[in-house]
Amino acid sequence: MKSFRRNRSRRRRMVSRRVAQRQNTSCLPATSDRDLWQLLLVHPSVDRLLTVMLRCPYALMIVAIGVGAGLAIWHIAAIQSAPDAMSNLTRVVDMHGSLSPTPAITPANDIVRFLAAYNQASALAAEQGHAALLESYLAPDGPAWQAVVAEYARRTSAGERRNSTLVRWGVLQSDITSAGGWIDTQEQWDVIITVGGRIVSSRRGVLTRNRYWLRRDADGWRIVDATTIEVIR
């Protein structure tokens, strides 16, 4: 009795043919696409254009280079015009922002000298405990003078004295006119507090940010109000 064997090689060839047919079928374009390409290729104008392109490859290269150069020039022009657009935008913003005055960075020299003298008088008044030393710098009807009077009354009742040394200071920003305005400063102080001759607190490098509201009276500048924020204690 003969054993039955399948012809596996024949089966493999049949499977490979089927796979190849499927791949070829999948790679072929759709019927509508083939019809469209055939119509384009049969059209006389397209045929003449393709014929000219094949006959003159150098001309085709020159046209491609010209188109590329034109696109590059257009992009460069667009990039160069961007700063002009930004400057126009900045000018529009500045026009809207001009409704509120922009603070001046550097105030008048006389105001800087006035504040420097006030800081020296403030250190001397804190050491001696006399608020009268600050009277010529503060507006008598302003909140700053009232706050100084109340603070020095408290220090006198507690027997407190302060040895304050201004290490450095500078102007941050200001909005000053001939009649008055405000000015922001940053000041660094070394402060030693004593009560009854005994040191109760010693702080070095106390950094403060201050805003002074000033007005110009008949006899010079006066501080109407002031606020102090300790940045570094």
PDB file of C-alpha atoms in Angstrom:
ATOM      1  CA  MET A   1       0.000   0.000   0.000  1.00  0.00           C
ATOM      2  CA  LYS A   2       1.412   3.336  -1.056  1.00  0.00           C
ATOM      3  CA  SER A   3       1.518   6.190   1.422  1.00  0.00           C
ATOM      4  CA  PHE A   4      -0.372   9.323   0.417  1.00  0.00           C
ATOM      5  CA  ARG A   5       1.731  12.494   0.335  1.00  0.00           C
ATOM      6  CA  ARG A   6       0.491  15.945  -0.407  1.00  0.00           C
ATOM      7  CA  ASN A   7       2.303  18.002  -3.003  1.00  0.00           C
ATOM      8  CA  ARG A   8       3.378  20.787  -0.640  1.00  0.00           C
ATOM      9  CA  SER A   9       5.552  22.576  -3.200  1.00  0.00           C
ATOM     10  CA  ARG A  10       2.608  22.977  -5.527  1.00  0.00           C
ATOM     11  CA  ARG A  11       0.495  24.321  -2.686  1.00  0.00           C
ATOM     12  CA  ARG A  12       3.203  26.840  -1.756  1.00  0.00           C
ATOM     13  CA  ARG A  13       3.396  28.116  -5.347  1.00  0.00           C
ATOM     14  CA  MET A  14      -0.360  28.590  -5.429  1.00  0.00           C
ATOM     15  CA  VAL A  15      -0.331  30.558  -2.127  1.00  0.00           C
ATOM     16  CA  SER A  16       2.530  32.778  -3.296  1.00  0.00           C
ATOM     17  CA  ARG A  17       0.666  33.533  -6.539  1.00  0.00           C
ATOM     18  CA  ARG A  18      -2.437  34.501  -4.618  1.00  0.00           C
ATOM     19  CA  VAL A  19      -0.459  36.822  -2.321  1.00  0.00           C
ATOM     20  CA  ALA A  20       1.268  38.434  -5.300  1.00  0.00           C
ATOM     21  CA  GLN A  21      -2.087  38.970  -7.013  1.00  0.00           C
ATOM     22  CA  ARG A  22      -3.478  40.578  -3.882  1.00  0.00           C
ATOM     23  CA  GLN A  23      -0.458  42.881  -3.558  1.00  0.00           C
ATOM     24  CA  ASN A  24      -0.671  43.897  -7.207  1.00  0.00           C
ATOM     25  CA  THR A  25      -4.377  44.537  -6.837  1.00  0.00           C
ATOM     26  CA  SER A  26      -3.846  46.665  -3.727  1.00  0.00           C
ATOM     27  CA  CYS A  27      -1.097  48.688  -5.409  1.00  0.00           C
ATOM     28  CA  LEU A  28      -3.189  49.476  -8.457  1.00  0.00           C
ATOM     29  CA  PRO A  29      -5.029  52.798  -8.292  1.00  0.00           C
ATOM     30  CA  ALA A  30      -8.768  52.965  -8.227  1.00  0.00           C
ATOM     31  CA  THR A  31     -10.731  52.964 -11.473  1.00  0.00           C
ATOM     32  CA  SER A  32     -11.655  56.625 -11.116  1.00  0.00           C
ATOM     33  CA  ASP A  33      -7.994  57.601 -10.521  1.00  0.00           C
ATOM     34  CA  ARG A  34      -6.864  55.641 -13.593  1.00  0.00           C
ATOM     35  CA  ASP A  35      -9.496  57.308 -15.716  1.00  0.00           C
ATOM     36  CA  LEU A  36      -8.407  60.720 -14.471  1.00  0.00           C
ATOM     37  CA  TRP A  37      -4.741  60.074 -15.232  1.00  0.00           C
ATOM     38  CA  GLN A  38      -5.622  58.747 -18.668  1.00  0.00           C
ATOM     39  CA  LEU A  39      -7.655  61.859 -19.419  1.00  0.00           C
ATOM     40  CA  LEU A  40      -4.790  64.106 -18.296  1.00  0.00           C
ATOM     41  CA  LEU A  41      -2.202  62.238 -20.321  1.00  0.00           C
ATOM     42  CA  VAL A  42      -4.404  62.206 -23.422  1.00  0.00           C
ATOM     43  CA  HIS A  43      -5.071  65.941 -23.172  1.00  0.00           C
ATOM     44  CA  PRO A  44      -2.986  67.775 -25.839  1.00  0.00           C
ATOM     45  CA  SER A  45      -1.835  70.622 -23.609  1.00  0.00           C
ATOM     46  CA  VAL A  46      -0.571  68.263 -20.911  1.00  0.00           C
ATOM     47  CA  ASP A  47       1.107  66.124 -23.541  1.00  0.00           C
ATOM     48  CA  ARG A  48       2.885  69.134 -25.055  1.00  0.00           C
ATOM     49  CA  LEU A  49       3.961  70.343 -21.602  1.00  0.00           C
ATOM     50  CA  LEU A  50       5.439  66.970 -20.691  1.00  0.00           C
ATOM     51  CA  THR A  51       7.166  66.786 -24.083  1.00  0.00           C
ATOM     52  CA  VAL A  52       8.760  70.230 -23.616  1.00  0.00           C
ATOM     53  CA  MET A  53       9.836  69.344 -20.077  1.00  0.00           C
ATOM     54  CA  LEU A  54      11.507  66.149 -21.255  1.00  0.00           C
ATOM     55  CA  ARG A  55      13.203  67.854 -24.176  1.00  0.00           C
ATOM     56  CA  CYS A  56      14.511  70.778 -22.126  1.00  0.00           C
ATOM     57  CA  PRO A  57      15.589  69.476 -18.712  1.00  0.00           C
ATOM     58  CA  TYR A  58      17.945  72.416 -18.158  1.00  0.00           C
ATOM     59  CA  ALA A  59      15.121  74.894 -18.702  1.00  0.00           C
ATOM     60  CA  LEU A  60      13.054  72.964 -16.157  1.00  0.00           C
ATOM     61  CA  MET A  61      15.897  73.191 -13.662  1.00  0.00           C
ATOM     62  CA  ILE A  62      16.224  76.947 -14.245  1.00  0.00           C
ATOM     63  CA  VAL A  63      12.485  77.436 -13.700  1.00  0.00           C
ATOM     64  CA  ALA A  64      12.633  75.390 -10.480  1.00  0.00           C
ATOM     65  CA  ILE A  65      15.609  77.426  -9.239  1.00  0.00           C
ATOM     66  CA  GLY A  66      13.788  80.665 -10.070  1.00  0.00           C
ATOM     67  CA  VAL A  67      10.683  79.574  -8.193  1.00  0.00           C
ATOM     68  CA  GLY A  68      12.767  78.532  -5.171  1.00  0.00           C
ATOM     69  CA  ALA A  69      14.648  81.851  -5.173  1.00  0.00           C
ATOM     70  CA  GLY A  70      11.354  83.750  -5.376  1.00  0.00           C
ATOM     71  CA  LEU A  71       9.959  81.861  -2.367  1.00  0.00           C
ATOM     72  CA  ALA A  72      13.163  82.479  -0.408  1.00  0.00           C
ATOM     73  CA  ILE A  73      13.044  86.220  -1.150  1.00  0.00           C
ATOM     74  CA  TRP A  74       9.393  86.333  -0.121  1.00  0.00           C
ATOM     75  CA  HIS A  75      10.153  84.642   3.223  1.00  0.00           C
ATOM     76  CA  ILE A  76      13.104  86.967   3.895  1.00  0.00           C
ATOM     77  CA  ALA A  77      10.949  90.013   3.169  1.00  0.00           C
ATOM     78  CA  ALA A  78       8.289  88.714   5.568  1.00  0.00           C
ATOM     79  CA  ILE A  79      10.881  88.206   8.308  1.00  0.00           C
ATOM     80  CA  GLN A  80      12.324  91.674   7.799  1.00  0.00           C
ATOM     81  CA  SER A  81       8.886  93.287   7.965  1.00  0.00           C
ATOM     82  CA  ALA A  82       8.120  91.597  11.311  1.00  0.00           C
ATOM     83  CA  PRO A  83      10.053  94.165  13.448  1.00  0.00           C
ATOM     84  CA  ASP A  84       8.134  96.987  11.764  1.00  0.00           C
ATOM     85  CA  ALA A  85       4.860  95.333  12.702  1.00  0.00           C
ATOM     86  CA  MET A  86       6.063  94.877  16.273  1.00  0.00           C
ATOM     87  CA  SER A  87       7.114  98.520  16.504  1.00  0.00           C
ATOM     88  CA  ASN A  88       3.661  99.572  15.285  1.00  0.00           C
ATOM     89  CA  LEU A  89       2.105  97.387  17.967  1.00  0.00           C
ATOM     90  CA  THR A  90       4.365  98.944  20.590  1.00  0.00           C
ATOM     91  CA  ARG A  91       3.376 102.413  19.508  1.00  0.00           C
ATOM     92  CA  VAL A  92      -0.314 101.517  19.854  1.00  0.00           C
ATOM     93  CA  VAL A  93       0.258 100.171  23.355  1.00  0.00           C
ATOM     94  CA  ASP A  94       2.182 103.285  24.311  1.00  0.00           C
ATOM     95  CA  MET A  95      -0.668 105.472  23.095  1.00  0.00           C
ATOM     96  CA  HIS A  96      -3.132 103.629  25.298  1.00  0.00           C
ATOM     97  CA  GLY A  97      -0.674 103.640  28.195  1.00  0.00           C
ATOM     98  CA  SER A  98      -0.173 107.383  27.893  1.00  0.00           C
ATOM     99  CA  LEU A  99      -3.483 107.902  29.673  1.00  0.00           C
ATOM    100  CA  SER A 100      -1.626 107.279  32.949  1.00  0.00           C
ATOM    101  CA  PRO A 101       1.741 109.051  33.308  1.00  0.00           C
ATOM    102  CA  THR A 102       4.794 106.825  33.202  1.00  0.00           C
ATOM    103  CA  PRO A 103       6.896 107.172  36.375  1.00  0.00           C
ATOM    104  CA  ALA A 104      10.221 108.901  35.920  1.00  0.00           C
ATOM    105  CA  ILE A 105      13.223 106.835  36.966  1.00  0.00           C
ATOM    106  CA  THR A 106      15.397 109.719  38.118  1.00  0.00           C
ATOM    107  CA  PRO A 107      13.765 112.545  40.132  1.00  0.00           C
ATOM    108  CA  ALA A 108      15.136 116.064  40.512  1.00  0.00           C
ATOM    109  CA  ASN A 109      18.418 116.444  42.351  1.00  0.00           C
ATOM    110  CA  ASP A 110      16.874 118.673  45.013  1.00  0.00           C
ATOM    111  CA  ILE A 111      14.441 115.892  45.994  1.00  0.00           C
ATOM    112  CA  VAL A 112      17.299 113.395  46.292  1.00  0.00           C
ATOM    113  CA  ARG A 113      19.206 115.820  48.523  1.00  0.00           C
ATOM    114  CA  PHE A 114      16.047 116.434  50.546  1.00  0.00           C
ATOM    115  CA  LEU A 115      15.518 112.709  51.205  1.00  0.00           C
ATOM    116  CA  ALA A 116      19.195 112.206  52.068  1.00  0.00           C
ATOM    117  CA  ALA A 117      18.945 114.994  54.638  1.00  0.00           C
ATOM    118  CA  TYR A 118      15.716 113.533  55.982  1.00  0.00           C
ATOM    119  CA  ASN A 119      17.349 110.117  56.497  1.00  0.00           C
ATOM    120  CA  GLN A 120      20.206 111.720  58.442  1.00  0.00           C
ATOM    121  CA  ALA A 121      17.753 113.675  60.580  1.00  0.00           C
ATOM    122  CA  SER A 122      15.695 110.522  61.132  1.00  0.00           C
ATOM    123  CA  ALA A 123      18.754 108.636  62.436  1.00  0.00           C
ATOM    124  CA  LEU A 124      19.655 111.534  64.753  1.00  0.00           C
ATOM    125  CA  ALA A 125      16.086 111.895  66.021  1.00  0.00           C
ATOM    126  CA  ALA A 126      15.883 108.139  66.757  1.00  0.00           C
ATOM    127  CA  GLU A 127      19.153 108.275  68.710  1.00  0.00           C
ATOM    128  CA  GLN A 128      18.154 111.331  70.779  1.00  0.00           C
ATOM    129  CA  GLY A 129      14.436 110.566  71.024  1.00  0.00           C
ATOM    130  CA  HIS A 130      13.309 113.992  69.731  1.00  0.00           C
ATOM    131  CA  ALA A 131      10.603 114.057  67.074  1.00  0.00           C
ATOM    132  CA  ALA A 132      11.085 117.834  66.706  1.00  0.00           C
ATOM    133  CA  LEU A 133      14.201 117.183  64.600  1.00  0.00           C
ATOM    134  CA  LEU A 134      11.896 115.899  61.830  1.00  0.00           C
ATOM    135  CA  GLU A 135       9.408 118.739  61.966  1.00  0.00           C
ATOM    136  CA  SER A 136      11.019 120.723  59.150  1.00  0.00           C
ATOM    137  CA  TYR A 137      10.837 117.697  56.814  1.00  0.00           C
ATOM    138  CA  LEU A 138       7.216 116.643  57.409  1.00  0.00           C
ATOM    139  CA  ALA A 139       4.005 118.447  56.464  1.00  0.00           C
ATOM    140  CA  PRO A 140       2.282 119.501  59.716  1.00  0.00           C
ATOM    141  CA  ASP A 141      -1.149 118.481  58.399  1.00  0.00           C
ATOM    142  CA  GLY A 142      -0.040 115.161  56.926  1.00  0.00           C
ATOM    143  CA  PRO A 143      -0.328 111.594  58.255  1.00  0.00           C
ATOM    144  CA  ALA A 144       3.472 111.203  58.344  1.00  0.00           C
ATOM    145  CA  TRP A 145       3.917 113.870  61.031  1.00  0.00           C
ATOM    146  CA  GLN A 146       1.056 112.445  63.127  1.00  0.00           C
ATOM    147  CA  ALA A 147       2.554 108.948  62.936  1.00  0.00           C
ATOM    148  CA  VAL A 148       5.996 110.247  63.976  1.00  0.00           C
ATOM    149  CA  VAL A 149       4.547 112.101  66.978  1.00  0.00           C
ATOM    150  CA  ALA A 150       2.670 108.980  68.145  1.00  0.00           C
ATOM    151  CA  GLU A 151       5.707 106.706  67.653  1.00  0.00           C
ATOM    152  CA  TYR A 152       8.100 108.976  69.554  1.00  0.00           C
ATOM    153  CA  ALA A 153       5.599 109.326  72.389  1.00  0.00           C
ATOM    154  CA  ARG A 154       5.589 105.529  72.693  1.00  0.00           C
ATOM    155  CA  ARG A 155       9.392 105.365  72.657  1.00  0.00           C
ATOM    156  CA  THR A 156       9.666 108.039  75.337  1.00  0.00           C
ATOM    157  CA  SER A 157       7.227 106.230  77.638  1.00  0.00           C
ATOM    158  CA  ALA A 158       9.145 102.956  77.131  1.00  0.00           C
ATOM    159  CA  GLY A 159      12.579 104.581  77.525  1.00  0.00           C
ATOM    160  CA  GLU A 160      13.531 103.330  74.070  1.00  0.00           C
ATOM    161  CA  ARG A 161      16.357 104.648  71.924  1.00  0.00           C
ATOM    162  CA  ARG A 162      17.510 103.561  68.517  1.00  0.00           C
ATOM    163  CA  ASN A 163      20.967 103.698  67.012  1.00  0.00           C
ATOM    164  CA  SER A 164      20.229 103.586  63.292  1.00  0.00           C
ATOM    165  CA  THR A 165      22.889 103.656  60.584  1.00  0.00           C
ATOM    166  CA  LEU A 166      21.942 104.017  56.926  1.00  0.00           C
ATOM    167  CA  VAL A 167      24.268 101.681  55.047  1.00  0.00           C
ATOM    168  CA  ARG A 168      23.029 102.404  51.510  1.00  0.00           C
ATOM    169  CA  TRP A 169      19.964 103.638  49.726  1.00  0.00           C
ATOM    170  CA  GLY A 170      18.750 104.379  46.224  1.00  0.00           C
ATOM    171  CA  VAL A 171      15.789 105.577  44.213  1.00  0.00           C
ATOM    172  CA  LEU A 172      13.673 102.890  42.530  1.00  0.00           C
ATOM    173  CA  GLN A 173      11.082 104.973  40.681  1.00  0.00           C
ATOM    174  CA  SER A 174       9.192 108.213  41.034  1.00  0.00           C
ATOM    175  CA  ASP A 175       6.448 110.393  39.647  1.00  0.00           C
ATOM    176  CA  ILE A 176       7.346 113.964  40.545  1.00  0.00           C
ATOM    177  CA  THR A 177       6.067 117.260  39.225  1.00  0.00           C
ATOM    178  CA  SER A 178       6.885 120.805  40.281  1.00  0.00           C
ATOM    179  CA  ALA A 179       4.047 120.688  42.815  1.00  0.00           C
ATOM    180  CA  GLY A 180       4.633 117.223  44.264  1.00  0.00           C
ATOM    181  CA  GLY A 181       4.329 113.504  43.700  1.00  0.00           C
ATOM    182  CA  TRP A 182       5.709 110.255  45.047  1.00  0.00           C
ATOM    183  CA  ILE A 183       9.057 108.498  45.111  1.00  0.00           C
ATOM    184  CA  ASP A 184      10.046 104.909  45.913  1.00  0.00           C
ATOM    185  CA  THR A 185      13.361 104.147  47.611  1.00  0.00           C
ATOM    186  CA  GLN A 186      15.191 101.068  48.814  1.00  0.00           C
ATOM    187  CA  GLU A 187      17.146 101.505  52.019  1.00  0.00           C
ATOM    188  CA  GLN A 188      19.404  99.273  54.091  1.00  0.00           C
ATOM    189  CA  TRP A 189      19.752 100.024  57.805  1.00  0.00           C
ATOM    190  CA  ASP A 190      21.671  98.684  60.780  1.00  0.00           C
ATOM    191  CA  VAL A 191      19.419  99.155  63.837  1.00  0.00           C
ATOM    192  CA  ILE A 192      20.319  98.703  67.514  1.00  0.00           C
ATOM    193  CA  ILE A 193      17.455  99.201  70.008  1.00  0.00           C
ATOM    194  CA  THR A 194      18.149  99.924  73.663  1.00  0.00           C
ATOM    195  CA  VAL A 195      15.745 100.243  76.601  1.00  0.00           C
ATOM    196  CA  GLY A 196      17.133 101.886  79.724  1.00  0.00           C
ATOM    197  CA  GLY A 197      20.653 101.674  78.302  1.00  0.00           C
ATOM    198  CA  ARG A 198      20.403  97.928  77.685  1.00  0.00           C
ATOM    199  CA  ILE A 199      20.464  96.419  74.170  1.00  0.00           C
ATOM    200  CA  VAL A 200      17.261  94.529  73.470  1.00  0.00           C
ATOM    201  CA  SER A 201      17.635  94.143  69.709  1.00  0.00           C
ATOM    202  CA  SER A 202      20.459  94.374  67.212  1.00  0.00           C
ATOM    203  CA  ARG A 203      19.734  93.917  63.522  1.00  0.00           C
ATOM    204  CA  ARG A 204      22.124  94.305  60.630  1.00  0.00           C
ATOM    205  CA  GLY A 205      21.231  94.786  56.997  1.00  0.00           C
ATOM    206  CA  VAL A 206      17.542  95.541  57.441  1.00  0.00           C
ATOM    207  CA  LEU A 207      16.327  96.112  53.872  1.00  0.00           C
ATOM    208  CA  THR A 208      13.237  98.266  53.432  1.00  0.00           C
ATOM    209  CA  ARG A 209      11.218  99.552  50.522  1.00  0.00           C
ATOM    210  CA  ASN A 210       9.689 102.952  51.117  1.00  0.00           C
ATOM    211  CA  ARG A 211       7.258 105.224  49.340  1.00  0.00           C
ATOM    212  CA  TYR A 212       7.203 108.920  50.162  1.00  0.00           C
ATOM    213  CA  TRP A 213       4.404 111.252  49.102  1.00  0.00           C
ATOM    214  CA  LEU A 214       5.741 114.773  48.832  1.00  0.00           C
ATOM    215  CA  ARG A 215       4.458 118.238  48.103  1.00  0.00           C
ATOM    216  CA  ARG A 216       6.211 121.526  47.512  1.00  0.00           C
ATOM    217  CA  ASP A 217       5.229 124.258  49.967  1.00  0.00           C
ATOM    218  CA  ALA A 218       6.334 127.876  49.957  1.00  0.00           C
ATOM    219  CA  ASP A 219       9.433 127.021  52.020  1.00  0.00           C
ATOM    220  CA  GLY A 220      10.414 123.819  50.181  1.00  0.00           C
ATOM    221  CA  TRP A 221       9.602 120.138  49.963  1.00  0.00           C
ATOM    222  CA  ARG A 222       7.630 118.350  52.684  1.00  0.00           C
ATOM    223  CA  ILE A 223       6.792 114.678  53.227  1.00  0.00           C
ATOM    224  CA  VAL A 224       3.031 114.292  53.520  1.00  0.00           C
ATOM    225  CA  ASP A 225       2.851 110.538  54.045  1.00  0.00           C
ATOM    226  CA  ALA A 226       5.185 107.541  53.977  1.00  0.00           C
ATOM    227  CA  THR A 227       4.922 103.755  53.996  1.00  0.00           C
ATOM    228  CA  THR A 228       7.678 101.272  54.788  1.00  0.00           C
ATOM    229  CA  ILE A 229       7.845  97.553  53.965  1.00  0.00           C
ATOM    230  CA  GLU A 230      10.659  95.423  55.388  1.00  0.00           C
ATOM    231  CA  VAL A 231      11.971  93.222  52.585  1.00  0.00           C
ATOM    232  CA  ILE A 232      14.689  91.592  54.691  1.00  0.00           C
ATOM    233  CA  ARG A 233      14.350  91.702  58.469  1.00  0.00           C
TER     234      ARG A 233
END
